[in-house]
């Protein structure tokens, strides 16, 4: 009859998910599913709202990633209204994007993923968490808490508030940056750059060498990648063109407003999360031996698709990474390494923006008028390429919304990495807590934000519901 293992909740991620592992009679893995069991539904209930409200409404999608939604939404709203904000307005948005990135990447590396590496994948559940990190490395943990707080203070200075901001407005930014504020921010940015440098050397000396063998073998899948680059091919996180790379390393660049020509969305009855895939590949398949159309986003994807990074410290790390792991690097656990390269880039980019004389310009906003149009906005969220796509009527009222969120792109790859790791680790019915946590680590590497990503709602139940008895037998199933 086989047996089903369930890991619920998957911990140290944003949002709620469970992992189902199906064993066959011999106790080997026959199938796995990562079920996403929450629903946000913003695609539906934003319909009927004035488009100028969207940058404020959509920050509420998520308390972790509000800046990514805020900026993508402001860009989509600009596009709907046919306005190009003044350079300083765009730079202030990008500044907030870069500061928010640092807060996110620090959180993930040290507190969400870090416990697995600092304390070990099979450390006791009771200490494999932020409290365990505090005990094992108190000075580092204190510095991390202080730095995240500082990043939040920086966002407050630029935008009035760090979470659920309202500063990016249609046509630009709502307030200019004052020279005194710029000077204060500049000092804080130096401190964050120091933490970014420390994090990279700490990881390269103390963490990565210990796990390199695991990184090279565990949860490795073969996929394409999607990310944003500038015209010259260098990494960009706020604006640029999209680059879709196939597993063999060849790629095609396109404008983000043309995303529907390149991306299709597959659905499965057991998840609220859709499965985007490369339209040009034809059929969607996340079969481990024969995947088709699958691509990944988030840190590793961006480091794979870009040709270079236009800040010196991040560029040096990028060169070392590419030399070591090639292009595209497929190892799932390399997401962590790529994340630290991006942390450095964002620290350097924040300083570059603060040193730009234009950042204190008072010309930050253009006037807008409602009209009937469609507009697409796109940024690289810490968790992957984020697309907001709106349509309005002649009064500027929203008639259609499509969101493709960073984590959504990674749905199929997350499922594939989990399956690959579970098949490698669980043999002859033997498993323990450490093995199940190592399977969870495949999800954590992708740093998913599930609260951001579940907007599927087509007027039906949505997901399949199983009623299961204490022995694990399915008594009844409800679905559409
Ligand atoms: Mg969508
Ligand atoms: Ni989120």
CSV table of C-alpha atoms and ligand atoms in Angstrom, one decimal:
chain,number,residue,atom,x,y,z
A,1,UNK,CA,0.0,0.0,0.0
A,2,UNK,CA,2.9,2.4,0.5
A,3,UNK,CA,2.9,5.3,2.9
A,4,UNK,CA,2.5,9.1,2.8
A,5,UNK,CA,4.9,11.4,4.8
A,6,UNK,CA,3.7,14.9,5.5
A,7,UNK,CA,5.9,17.8,6.5
A,8,UNK,CA,3.6,20.5,7.8
A,9,UNK,CA,4.1,23.3,8.3
A,10,UNK,CA,7.2,23.9,6.2
A,11,UNK,CA,9.0,26.3,8.6
A,12,UNK,CA,11.3,29.4,8.1
A,13,UNK,CA,9.6,30.4,4.9
A,14,UNK,CA,7.1,33.3,4.2
A,15,UNK,CA,3.6,31.8,4.1
A,16,UNK,CA,2.1,28.4,4.5
A,17,UNK,CA,2.9,25.1,2.7
A,18,UNK,CA,3.1,21.5,3.3
A,19,UNK,CA,5.1,18.7,1.6
A,20,UNK,CA,3.6,15.4,0.8
A,21,UNK,CA,6.0,12.5,0.1
A,22,UNK,CA,4.5,9.3,-1.3
A,23,UNK,CA,6.5,6.1,-0.6
A,24,UNK,CA,6.0,2.9,-2.6
A,25,UNK,CA,5.8,-0.6,-1.1
A,26,UNK,CA,9.6,-0.8,-0.9
A,27,UNK,CA,9.7,2.5,1.0
A,28,UNK,CA,11.2,4.5,-1.8
A,29,UNK,CA,9.8,7.9,-3.0
A,30,UNK,CA,7.3,7.5,-5.8
A,31,UNK,CA,6.0,11.1,-5.8
A,32,UNK,CA,6.1,14.4,-3.9
A,33,UNK,CA,3.9,17.5,-3.9
A,34,UNK,CA,4.5,20.9,-2.3
A,35,UNK,CA,0.9,22.1,-1.5
A,36,UNK,CA,0.3,25.8,-1.1
A,37,UNK,CA,-2.7,26.1,1.0
A,38,UNK,CA,-3.5,29.8,1.4
A,39,UNK,CA,-5.2,32.2,-0.9
A,40,UNK,CA,-4.8,36.0,-1.2
A,41,UNK,CA,-6.9,36.7,-4.3
A,42,UNK,CA,-5.8,40.3,-5.1
A,43,UNK,CA,-6.2,39.7,-8.9
A,44,UNK,CA,-10.0,39.6,-8.3
A,45,UNK,CA,-10.8,42.2,-5.7
A,46,UNK,CA,-8.7,45.0,-7.2
A,47,UNK,CA,-11.2,45.1,-10.1
A,48,UNK,CA,-13.3,48.2,-9.7
A,49,UNK,CA,-10.7,50.3,-7.9
A,50,UNK,CA,-9.2,53.5,-9.3
A,51,UNK,CA,-5.8,52.7,-10.9
A,52,UNK,CA,-4.0,55.4,-8.9
A,53,UNK,CA,-4.9,53.5,-5.7
A,54,UNK,CA,-3.1,50.4,-6.9
A,55,UNK,CA,0.5,51.2,-5.6
A,56,UNK,CA,-1.1,51.6,-2.1
A,57,UNK,CA,-3.4,48.6,-2.2
A,58,UNK,CA,-0.9,46.1,-3.6
A,59,UNK,CA,1.6,46.8,-0.8
A,60,UNK,CA,-0.9,45.0,1.4
A,61,UNK,CA,-0.3,41.7,-0.6
A,62,UNK,CA,2.6,41.1,1.7
A,63,UNK,CA,4.2,42.5,4.8
A,64,UNK,CA,7.6,41.1,3.8
A,65,UNK,CA,7.8,42.2,0.2
A,66,UNK,CA,5.7,45.5,0.2
A,67,UNK,CA,8.4,47.5,-1.6
A,68,UNK,CA,8.5,45.1,-4.6
A,69,UNK,CA,4.8,45.3,-5.1
A,70,UNK,CA,4.8,49.1,-4.5
A,71,UNK,CA,7.4,49.7,-7.2
A,72,UNK,CA,6.0,47.2,-9.7
A,73,UNK,CA,2.6,48.7,-9.2
A,74,UNK,CA,3.8,52.3,-9.5
A,75,UNK,CA,5.5,51.3,-12.8
A,76,UNK,CA,2.3,49.5,-14.1
A,77,UNK,CA,0.2,52.5,-13.1
A,78,UNK,CA,2.7,54.9,-14.9
A,79,UNK,CA,2.3,52.7,-18.0
A,80,UNK,CA,-1.5,52.7,-17.8
A,81,UNK,CA,-1.5,56.5,-17.5
A,82,UNK,CA,1.2,57.0,-20.2
A,83,UNK,CA,3.6,58.9,-18.0
A,84,UNK,CA,7.4,58.6,-17.7
A,85,UNK,CA,8.5,59.9,-14.2
A,86,UNK,CA,11.4,62.4,-13.9
A,87,UNK,CA,14.8,60.8,-13.3
A,88,UNK,CA,14.9,61.7,-9.6
A,89,UNK,CA,11.5,60.1,-9.0
A,90,UNK,CA,12.7,56.9,-10.5
A,91,UNK,CA,16.0,57.0,-8.5
A,92,UNK,CA,14.1,57.4,-5.2
A,93,UNK,CA,12.0,54.4,-6.0
A,94,UNK,CA,15.2,52.4,-6.9
A,95,UNK,CA,16.9,53.6,-3.7
A,96,UNK,CA,14.0,52.1,-1.7
A,97,UNK,CA,14.2,48.9,-3.7
A,98,UNK,CA,17.9,48.5,-3.0
A,99,UNK,CA,17.5,49.2,0.8
A,100,UNK,CA,14.5,46.8,1.0
A,101,UNK,CA,16.6,44.1,-0.7
A,102,UNK,CA,19.3,44.4,1.9
A,103,UNK,CA,16.8,43.9,4.7
A,104,UNK,CA,15.3,40.9,3.0
A,105,UNK,CA,18.6,39.2,2.0
A,106,UNK,CA,20.0,39.7,5.5
A,107,UNK,CA,16.9,38.2,7.0
A,108,UNK,CA,16.9,35.2,4.8
A,109,UNK,CA,20.6,34.4,4.9
A,110,UNK,CA,21.0,34.6,8.7
A,111,UNK,CA,17.6,33.8,10.2
A,112,UNK,CA,15.6,31.8,7.7
A,113,UNK,CA,18.2,29.7,6.0
A,114,UNK,CA,21.2,30.3,8.3
A,115,UNK,CA,20.0,27.9,11.0
A,116,UNK,CA,20.4,24.9,8.7
A,117,UNK,CA,24.0,25.8,7.9
A,118,UNK,CA,25.2,27.2,11.2
A,119,UNK,CA,23.6,24.5,13.4
A,120,UNK,CA,23.4,21.8,10.8
A,121,UNK,CA,20.5,20.3,8.9
A,122,UNK,CA,20.0,17.6,11.5
A,123,UNK,CA,20.4,19.8,14.6
A,124,UNK,CA,17.5,19.4,17.0
A,125,UNK,CA,14.3,21.1,15.9
A,126,UNK,CA,14.3,23.1,19.2
A,127,UNK,CA,17.5,25.0,18.3
A,128,UNK,CA,17.4,25.0,14.5
A,129,UNK,CA,16.0,28.5,14.4
A,130,UNK,CA,16.7,32.1,15.1
A,131,UNK,CA,17.1,31.5,18.9
A,132,UNK,CA,19.7,28.8,18.1
A,133,UNK,CA,21.6,31.3,16.0
A,134,UNK,CA,21.5,33.8,18.9
A,135,UNK,CA,23.0,31.1,21.1
A,136,UNK,CA,25.6,29.9,18.6
A,137,UNK,CA,26.8,33.3,17.3
A,138,UNK,CA,25.5,36.1,19.6
A,139,UNK,CA,27.6,38.9,18.2
A,140,UNK,CA,26.8,38.2,14.6
A,141,UNK,CA,23.1,37.8,15.5
A,142,UNK,CA,23.0,41.2,17.3
A,143,UNK,CA,24.7,42.9,14.4
A,144,UNK,CA,22.2,41.3,12.0
A,145,UNK,CA,19.2,42.5,14.1
A,146,UNK,CA,20.8,46.0,14.3
A,147,UNK,CA,21.4,46.1,10.5
A,148,UNK,CA,17.9,45.1,9.6
A,149,UNK,CA,16.5,47.7,11.9
A,150,UNK,CA,18.8,50.3,10.3
A,151,UNK,CA,17.6,49.4,6.8
A,152,UNK,CA,14.0,49.9,8.1
A,153,UNK,CA,15.0,53.3,9.5
A,154,UNK,CA,16.5,54.2,6.1
A,155,UNK,CA,13.3,53.3,4.3
A,156,UNK,CA,11.3,55.4,6.9
A,157,UNK,CA,13.6,58.4,6.2
A,158,UNK,CA,13.2,58.2,2.4
A,159,UNK,CA,9.5,57.1,2.3
A,160,UNK,CA,7.8,57.9,5.6
A,161,UNK,CA,7.4,54.3,6.4
A,162,UNK,CA,9.2,51.0,5.9
A,163,UNK,CA,6.3,48.6,5.6
A,164,UNK,CA,3.2,49.2,3.4
A,165,UNK,CA,4.6,52.4,1.9
A,166,UNK,CA,2.7,55.0,0.0
A,167,UNK,CA,5.6,57.1,-1.4
A,168,UNK,CA,5.8,55.8,-5.0
A,169,UNK,CA,2.9,57.5,-6.7
A,170,UNK,CA,1.7,57.5,-10.3
A,171,UNK,CA,4.1,59.8,-12.2
A,172,UNK,CA,6.9,59.6,-9.7
A,173,UNK,CA,7.6,59.9,-5.9
A,174,UNK,CA,5.7,61.8,-3.3
A,175,UNK,CA,8.4,63.7,-1.5
A,176,UNK,CA,12.0,64.8,-2.3
A,177,UNK,CA,15.0,63.7,-0.3
A,178,UNK,CA,16.5,66.5,1.8
A,179,UNK,CA,20.3,67.0,1.9
A,180,UNK,CA,20.5,66.4,5.7
A,181,UNK,CA,18.6,63.2,5.2
A,182,UNK,CA,20.9,62.1,2.4
A,183,UNK,CA,24.0,62.7,4.6
A,184,UNK,CA,22.5,60.6,7.4
A,185,UNK,CA,21.5,57.8,5.0
A,186,UNK,CA,25.0,57.8,3.5
A,187,UNK,CA,26.5,56.9,6.9
A,188,UNK,CA,24.0,54.1,7.4
A,189,UNK,CA,24.7,52.8,3.9
A,190,UNK,CA,28.4,52.5,4.8
A,191,UNK,CA,27.5,50.3,7.8
A,192,UNK,CA,25.3,48.1,5.6
A,193,UNK,CA,28.1,47.7,3.1
A,194,UNK,CA,30.4,46.5,5.9
A,195,UNK,CA,27.8,43.9,6.9
A,196,UNK,CA,27.5,42.8,3.3
A,197,UNK,CA,31.3,42.4,3.0
A,198,UNK,CA,31.4,40.5,6.3
A,199,UNK,CA,28.6,38.2,5.3
A,200,UNK,CA,30.3,37.2,2.1
A,201,UNK,CA,33.7,36.4,3.8
A,202,UNK,CA,31.9,34.7,6.7
A,203,UNK,CA,30.0,32.4,4.3
A,204,UNK,CA,33.1,31.7,2.1
A,205,UNK,CA,35.3,30.9,5.1
A,206,UNK,CA,32.9,29.2,7.5
A,207,UNK,CA,29.7,28.0,5.6
A,208,UNK,CA,30.1,27.2,2.0
A,209,UNK,CA,33.3,25.0,2.2
A,210,UNK,CA,31.4,22.6,4.6
A,211,UNK,CA,28.5,22.2,2.3
A,212,UNK,CA,30.1,22.2,-1.1
A,213,UNK,CA,29.6,18.5,-1.7
A,214,UNK,CA,26.0,18.7,-0.7
A,215,UNK,CA,25.5,21.7,-2.9
A,216,UNK,CA,26.9,19.9,-5.9
A,217,UNK,CA,24.7,16.8,-5.5
A,218,UNK,CA,21.5,17.6,-3.6
A,219,UNK,CA,18.3,18.7,-5.3
A,220,UNK,CA,20.1,19.5,-8.5
A,221,UNK,CA,17.7,20.0,-11.3
A,222,UNK,CA,18.1,21.1,-14.9
A,223,UNK,CA,16.1,24.3,-15.8
A,224,UNK,CA,16.1,27.6,-17.6
A,225,UNK,CA,16.3,31.0,-15.9
A,226,UNK,CA,14.6,34.4,-16.0
A,227,UNK,CA,15.9,37.7,-14.8
A,228,UNK,CA,16.3,41.4,-15.6
A,229,UNK,CA,19.4,43.0,-17.2
A,230,UNK,CA,20.3,46.5,-18.3
A,231,UNK,CA,20.8,47.2,-22.1
A,232,UNK,CA,24.5,46.3,-21.7
A,233,UNK,CA,23.6,42.9,-20.1
A,234,UNK,CA,24.6,43.9,-16.5
A,235,UNK,CA,22.5,43.0,-13.5
A,236,UNK,CA,19.5,45.3,-12.7
A,237,UNK,CA,16.9,44.9,-10.0
A,238,UNK,CA,14.7,47.9,-10.7
A,239,UNK,CA,14.3,48.2,-14.4
A,240,UNK,CA,15.6,46.8,-17.7
A,241,UNK,CA,14.7,44.1,-20.2
A,242,UNK,CA,13.9,40.5,-19.3
A,243,UNK,CA,16.2,37.7,-20.3
A,244,UNK,CA,14.9,34.1,-20.6
A,245,UNK,CA,17.7,31.6,-20.6
A,246,UNK,CA,17.3,27.9,-21.5
A,247,UNK,CA,19.1,25.1,-19.6
A,248,UNK,CA,21.8,25.0,-22.3
A,249,UNK,CA,22.7,28.7,-21.6
A,250,UNK,CA,21.3,30.2,-24.8
A,251,UNK,CA,18.9,33.1,-24.2
A,252,UNK,CA,16.5,35.6,-25.6
A,253,UNK,CA,15.9,39.2,-24.4
A,254,UNK,CA,12.4,40.8,-24.5
A,255,UNK,CA,10.5,43.8,-23.1
A,256,UNK,CA,8.7,43.0,-20.0
A,257,UNK,CA,5.4,44.3,-21.4
A,258,UNK,CA,5.6,41.4,-23.9
A,259,UNK,CA,5.7,38.8,-21.1
A,260,UNK,CA,2.6,37.0,-22.4
A,261,UNK,CA,4.5,36.0,-25.6
A,262,UNK,CA,7.1,34.2,-23.5
A,263,UNK,CA,5.3,32.9,-20.3
A,264,UNK,CA,2.3,30.6,-20.0
A,265,UNK,CA,0.7,29.5,-16.8
A,266,UNK,CA,-0.2,25.9,-16.0
A,267,UNK,CA,-2.5,24.9,-13.1
A,268,UNK,CA,-2.7,21.8,-10.9
A,269,UNK,CA,-5.7,20.8,-8.8
A,270,UNK,CA,-3.6,20.5,-5.6
A,271,UNK,CA,-2.2,24.0,-5.3
A,272,UNK,CA,-3.5,27.6,-5.3
A,273,UNK,CA,-0.1,28.5,-6.8
A,274,UNK,CA,0.1,28.5,-10.6
A,275,UNK,CA,3.0,27.0,-12.6
A,276,UNK,CA,4.4,29.5,-15.1
A,277,UNK,CA,6.5,28.0,-17.9
A,278,UNK,CA,8.3,29.0,-21.2
A,279,UNK,CA,5.6,29.4,-23.8
A,280,UNK,CA,7.9,28.6,-26.6
A,281,UNK,CA,8.8,25.2,-25.1
A,282,UNK,CA,5.2,24.0,-25.9
A,283,UNK,CA,4.1,21.4,-23.3
A,284,UNK,CA,4.6,22.0,-19.5
A,285,UNK,CA,6.3,19.1,-17.8
A,286,UNK,CA,8.0,19.0,-14.4
A,287,UNK,CA,9.0,15.4,-14.8
A,288,UNK,CA,12.4,15.1,-13.2
A,289,UNK,CA,13.9,13.0,-16.1
A,290,UNK,CA,12.2,15.0,-18.8
A,291,UNK,CA,11.3,18.5,-17.7
A,292,UNK,CA,10.0,20.9,-20.4
A,293,UNK,CA,9.6,24.7,-20.3
A,294,UNK,CA,10.7,25.0,-16.7
A,295,UNK,CA,12.7,28.1,-15.6
A,296,UNK,CA,13.7,29.6,-12.3
A,297,UNK,CA,13.8,33.2,-10.9
A,298,UNK,CA,15.3,34.8,-7.8
A,299,UNK,CA,19.0,35.2,-7.0
A,300,UNK,CA,20.6,32.3,-8.8
A,301,UNK,CA,18.6,33.1,-11.9
A,302,UNK,CA,19.7,36.7,-12.0
A,303,UNK,CA,23.3,35.8,-11.5
A,304,UNK,CA,23.0,33.3,-14.3
A,305,UNK,CA,21.4,35.5,-16.8
A,306,UNK,CA,23.5,38.7,-16.4
A,307,UNK,CA,26.8,39.2,-18.2
A,308,UNK,CA,28.3,41.3,-15.4
A,309,UNK,CA,27.6,43.5,-12.5
A,310,UNK,CA,28.3,47.2,-12.7
A,311,UNK,CA,29.6,47.7,-9.1
A,312,UNK,CA,33.2,46.6,-8.3
A,313,UNK,CA,32.9,44.4,-5.2
A,314,UNK,CA,29.8,42.5,-6.5
A,315,UNK,CA,31.5,42.1,-9.9
A,316,UNK,CA,34.6,40.5,-8.3
A,317,UNK,CA,32.4,38.0,-6.5
A,318,UNK,CA,30.4,37.4,-9.6
A,319,UNK,CA,33.5,36.6,-11.6
A,320,UNK,CA,34.7,34.1,-8.9
A,321,UNK,CA,31.2,32.5,-8.8
A,322,UNK,CA,31.0,32.1,-12.6
A,323,UNK,CA,34.5,30.7,-12.8
A,324,UNK,CA,33.7,28.1,-10.2
A,325,UNK,CA,30.2,27.1,-11.2
A,326,UNK,CA,29.8,28.0,-14.9
A,327,UNK,CA,26.8,29.4,-16.7
A,328,UNK,CA,24.0,28.6,-16.0
A,329,UNK,CA,24.8,27.2,-12.5
A,330,UNK,CA,22.0,24.6,-11.8
A,331,UNK,CA,22.7,23.7,-8.1
A,332,UNK,CA,19.8,24.7,-6.0
A,333,UNK,CA,21.8,25.5,-2.9
A,334,UNK,CA,23.8,28.1,-4.8
A,335,UNK,CA,20.8,30.4,-4.4
A,336,UNK,CA,22.4,31.3,-1.0
A,337,UNK,CA,25.8,32.2,-2.6
A,338,UNK,CA,24.1,34.3,-5.3
A,339,UNK,CA,22.0,36.0,-2.6
A,340,UNK,CA,25.2,37.3,-0.9
A,341,UNK,CA,26.5,38.6,-4.2
A,342,UNK,CA,23.3,40.6,-4.5
A,343,UNK,CA,23.5,41.8,-1.0
A,344,UNK,CA,26.9,43.4,-1.9
A,345,UNK,CA,25.5,44.8,-5.1
A,346,UNK,CA,22.6,46.4,-3.3
A,347,UNK,CA,24.9,48.0,-0.6
A,348,UNK,CA,27.0,49.4,-3.4
A,349,UNK,CA,24.0,50.5,-5.4
A,350,UNK,CA,22.5,52.3,-2.4
A,351,UNK,CA,25.7,54.2,-2.0
A,352,UNK,CA,25.9,55.0,-5.7
A,353,UNK,CA,22.4,56.4,-5.7
A,354,UNK,CA,23.0,58.4,-2.5
A,355,UNK,CA,26.1,59.9,-4.1
A,356,UNK,CA,24.2,60.9,-7.2
A,357,UNK,CA,23.6,64.7,-7.1
A,358,UNK,CA,20.2,64.2,-8.8
A,359,UNK,CA,18.9,62.2,-5.8
A,360,UNK,CA,18.0,65.4,-3.9
A,361,UNK,CA,16.3,67.0,-6.9
A,362,UNK,CA,12.8,68.4,-6.2
A,363,UNK,CA,11.6,67.4,-9.8
A,364,UNK,CA,10.2,64.1,-8.8
A,365,UNK,CA,6.7,63.8,-10.1
A,366,UNK,CA,4.6,64.4,-13.2
A,367,UNK,CA,0.9,65.1,-13.5
A,368,UNK,CA,-1.3,62.2,-14.6
A,369,UNK,CA,-4.8,61.9,-16.1
A,370,UNK,CA,-7.0,58.8,-16.2
A,371,UNK,CA,-7.5,57.0,-19.5
A,372,UNK,CA,-8.5,53.6,-20.9
A,373,UNK,CA,-5.3,51.6,-21.4
A,374,UNK,CA,-3.3,48.5,-20.4
A,375,UNK,CA,0.0,48.9,-18.6
A,376,UNK,CA,2.7,46.5,-17.3
A,377,UNK,CA,5.2,47.1,-14.6
A,378,UNK,CA,8.0,44.8,-13.6
A,379,UNK,CA,10.8,44.8,-11.0
A,380,UNK,CA,13.1,42.1,-9.7
A,381,UNK,CA,11.7,41.4,-6.2
A,382,UNK,CA,14.2,39.7,-3.8
A,383,UNK,CA,12.2,36.5,-4.5
A,384,UNK,CA,12.1,36.8,-8.3
A,385,UNK,CA,10.7,38.7,-11.3
A,386,UNK,CA,7.5,40.5,-10.3
A,387,UNK,CA,5.0,41.5,-13.0
A,388,UNK,CA,1.9,43.7,-12.4
A,389,UNK,CA,-0.4,44.0,-15.4
A,390,UNK,CA,-3.4,46.3,-15.3
A,391,UNK,CA,-6.2,47.3,-17.6
A,392,UNK,CA,-8.5,50.3,-17.1
A,393,UNK,CA,-11.6,51.9,-18.5
A,394,UNK,CA,-11.8,55.6,-19.6
A,395,UNK,CA,-12.3,56.7,-16.0
A,396,UNK,CA,-9.1,55.0,-14.9
A,397,UNK,CA,-11.1,52.2,-13.1
A,398,UNK,CA,-9.4,48.8,-13.1
A,399,UNK,CA,-11.1,46.2,-15.3
A,400,UNK,CA,-8.4,43.5,-15.2
A,401,UNK,CA,-5.4,42.5,-13.1
A,402,UNK,CA,-2.7,39.9,-13.7
A,403,UNK,CA,0.1,39.4,-11.2
A,404,UNK,CA,3.0,37.0,-11.7
A,405,UNK,CA,5.0,37.0,-8.5
A,406,UNK,CA,8.6,35.9,-8.0
A,407,UNK,CA,7.7,32.8,-6.0
A,408,UNK,CA,5.1,31.7,-8.6
A,409,UNK,CA,7.8,31.3,-11.3
A,410,UNK,CA,9.6,29.0,-8.9
A,411,UNK,CA,6.7,26.8,-8.2
A,412,UNK,CA,7.6,24.0,-10.6
A,413,UNK,CA,11.3,24.1,-9.8
A,414,UNK,CA,10.6,24.0,-6.0
A,415,UNK,CA,8.4,20.9,-6.6
A,416,UNK,CA,11.2,19.4,-8.7
A,417,UNK,CA,14.0,20.1,-6.2
A,418,UNK,CA,11.9,18.7,-3.4
A,419,UNK,CA,11.2,15.5,-5.4
A,420,UNK,CA,14.9,15.1,-6.4
A,421,UNK,CA,16.1,15.5,-2.8
A,422,UNK,CA,13.4,13.2,-1.3
A,423,UNK,CA,14.3,10.5,-3.9
A,424,UNK,CA,18.0,10.8,-3.1
A,425,UNK,CA,17.6,10.8,0.7
A,426,UNK,CA,14.7,8.5,1.5
A,427,UNK,CA,15.5,4.8,0.7
A,428,UNK,CA,13.9,1.6,1.9
A,429,UNK,CA,11.5,3.5,4.1
A,430,UNK,CA,14.3,5.0,6.2
A,431,UNK,CA,14.2,8.7,7.1
A,432,UNK,CA,14.6,10.9,10.2
A,433,UNK,CA,14.0,14.5,11.2
A,434,UNK,CA,17.3,15.6,9.7
A,435,UNK,CA,16.4,14.1,6.3
A,436,UNK,CA,13.0,15.7,6.3
A,437,UNK,CA,14.5,19.0,7.1
A,438,UNK,CA,17.0,18.6,4.3
A,439,UNK,CA,14.1,18.2,2.0
A,440,UNK,CA,12.6,21.4,3.4
A,441,UNK,CA,15.9,23.1,2.7
A,442,UNK,CA,15.2,22.8,-1.0
A,443,UNK,CA,12.2,25.0,-0.6
A,444,UNK,CA,14.1,27.5,1.7
A,445,UNK,CA,16.9,27.9,-0.9
A,446,UNK,CA,14.3,29.5,-3.2
A,447,UNK,CA,13.3,31.9,-0.4
A,448,UNK,CA,9.6,31.6,-1.4
A,449,UNK,CA,7.0,34.1,-0.2
A,450,UNK,CA,3.7,32.1,-0.6
A,451,UNK,CA,1.6,34.9,0.8
A,452,UNK,CA,2.7,37.0,-2.1
A,453,UNK,CA,2.1,34.4,-4.7
A,454,UNK,CA,-1.4,32.9,-4.4
A,455,UNK,CA,-3.9,34.9,-6.4
A,456,UNK,CA,-5.6,32.1,-8.4
A,457,UNK,CA,-9.3,32.3,-8.0
A,458,UNK,CA,-11.7,31.3,-10.8
A,459,UNK,CA,-15.0,31.2,-9.0
A,460,UNK,CA,-14.5,27.6,-8.0
A,461,UNK,CA,-13.2,25.8,-4.9
A,462,UNK,CA,-9.7,26.2,-6.3
A,463,UNK,CA,-7.8,23.3,-4.8
A,464,UNK,CA,-8.6,19.7,-4.4
A,465,UNK,CA,-9.5,18.7,-0.8
A,466,UNK,CA,-8.8,15.2,0.5
A,467,UNK,CA,-10.5,13.8,3.7
A,468,UNK,CA,-8.0,11.3,5.1
A,469,UNK,CA,-8.6,8.8,8.0
A,470,UNK,CA,-6.0,8.2,10.8
A,471,UNK,CA,-4.5,5.4,8.8
A,472,UNK,CA,-3.8,7.7,5.9
A,473,UNK,CA,-6.6,6.3,3.6
A,474,UNK,CA,-8.4,8.8,1.5
A,475,UNK,CA,-12.2,8.7,2.4
A,476,UNK,CA,-13.4,11.4,0.1
A,477,UNK,CA,-12.1,14.0,-2.4
A,478,UNK,CA,-13.8,17.3,-3.2
A,479,UNK,CA,-12.8,19.1,-6.4
A,480,UNK,CA,-14.3,20.9,-9.3
B,1,LIG,MG1,-1.5,35.9,-12.2
B,2,LIG,NI1,5.9,38.5,-0.1
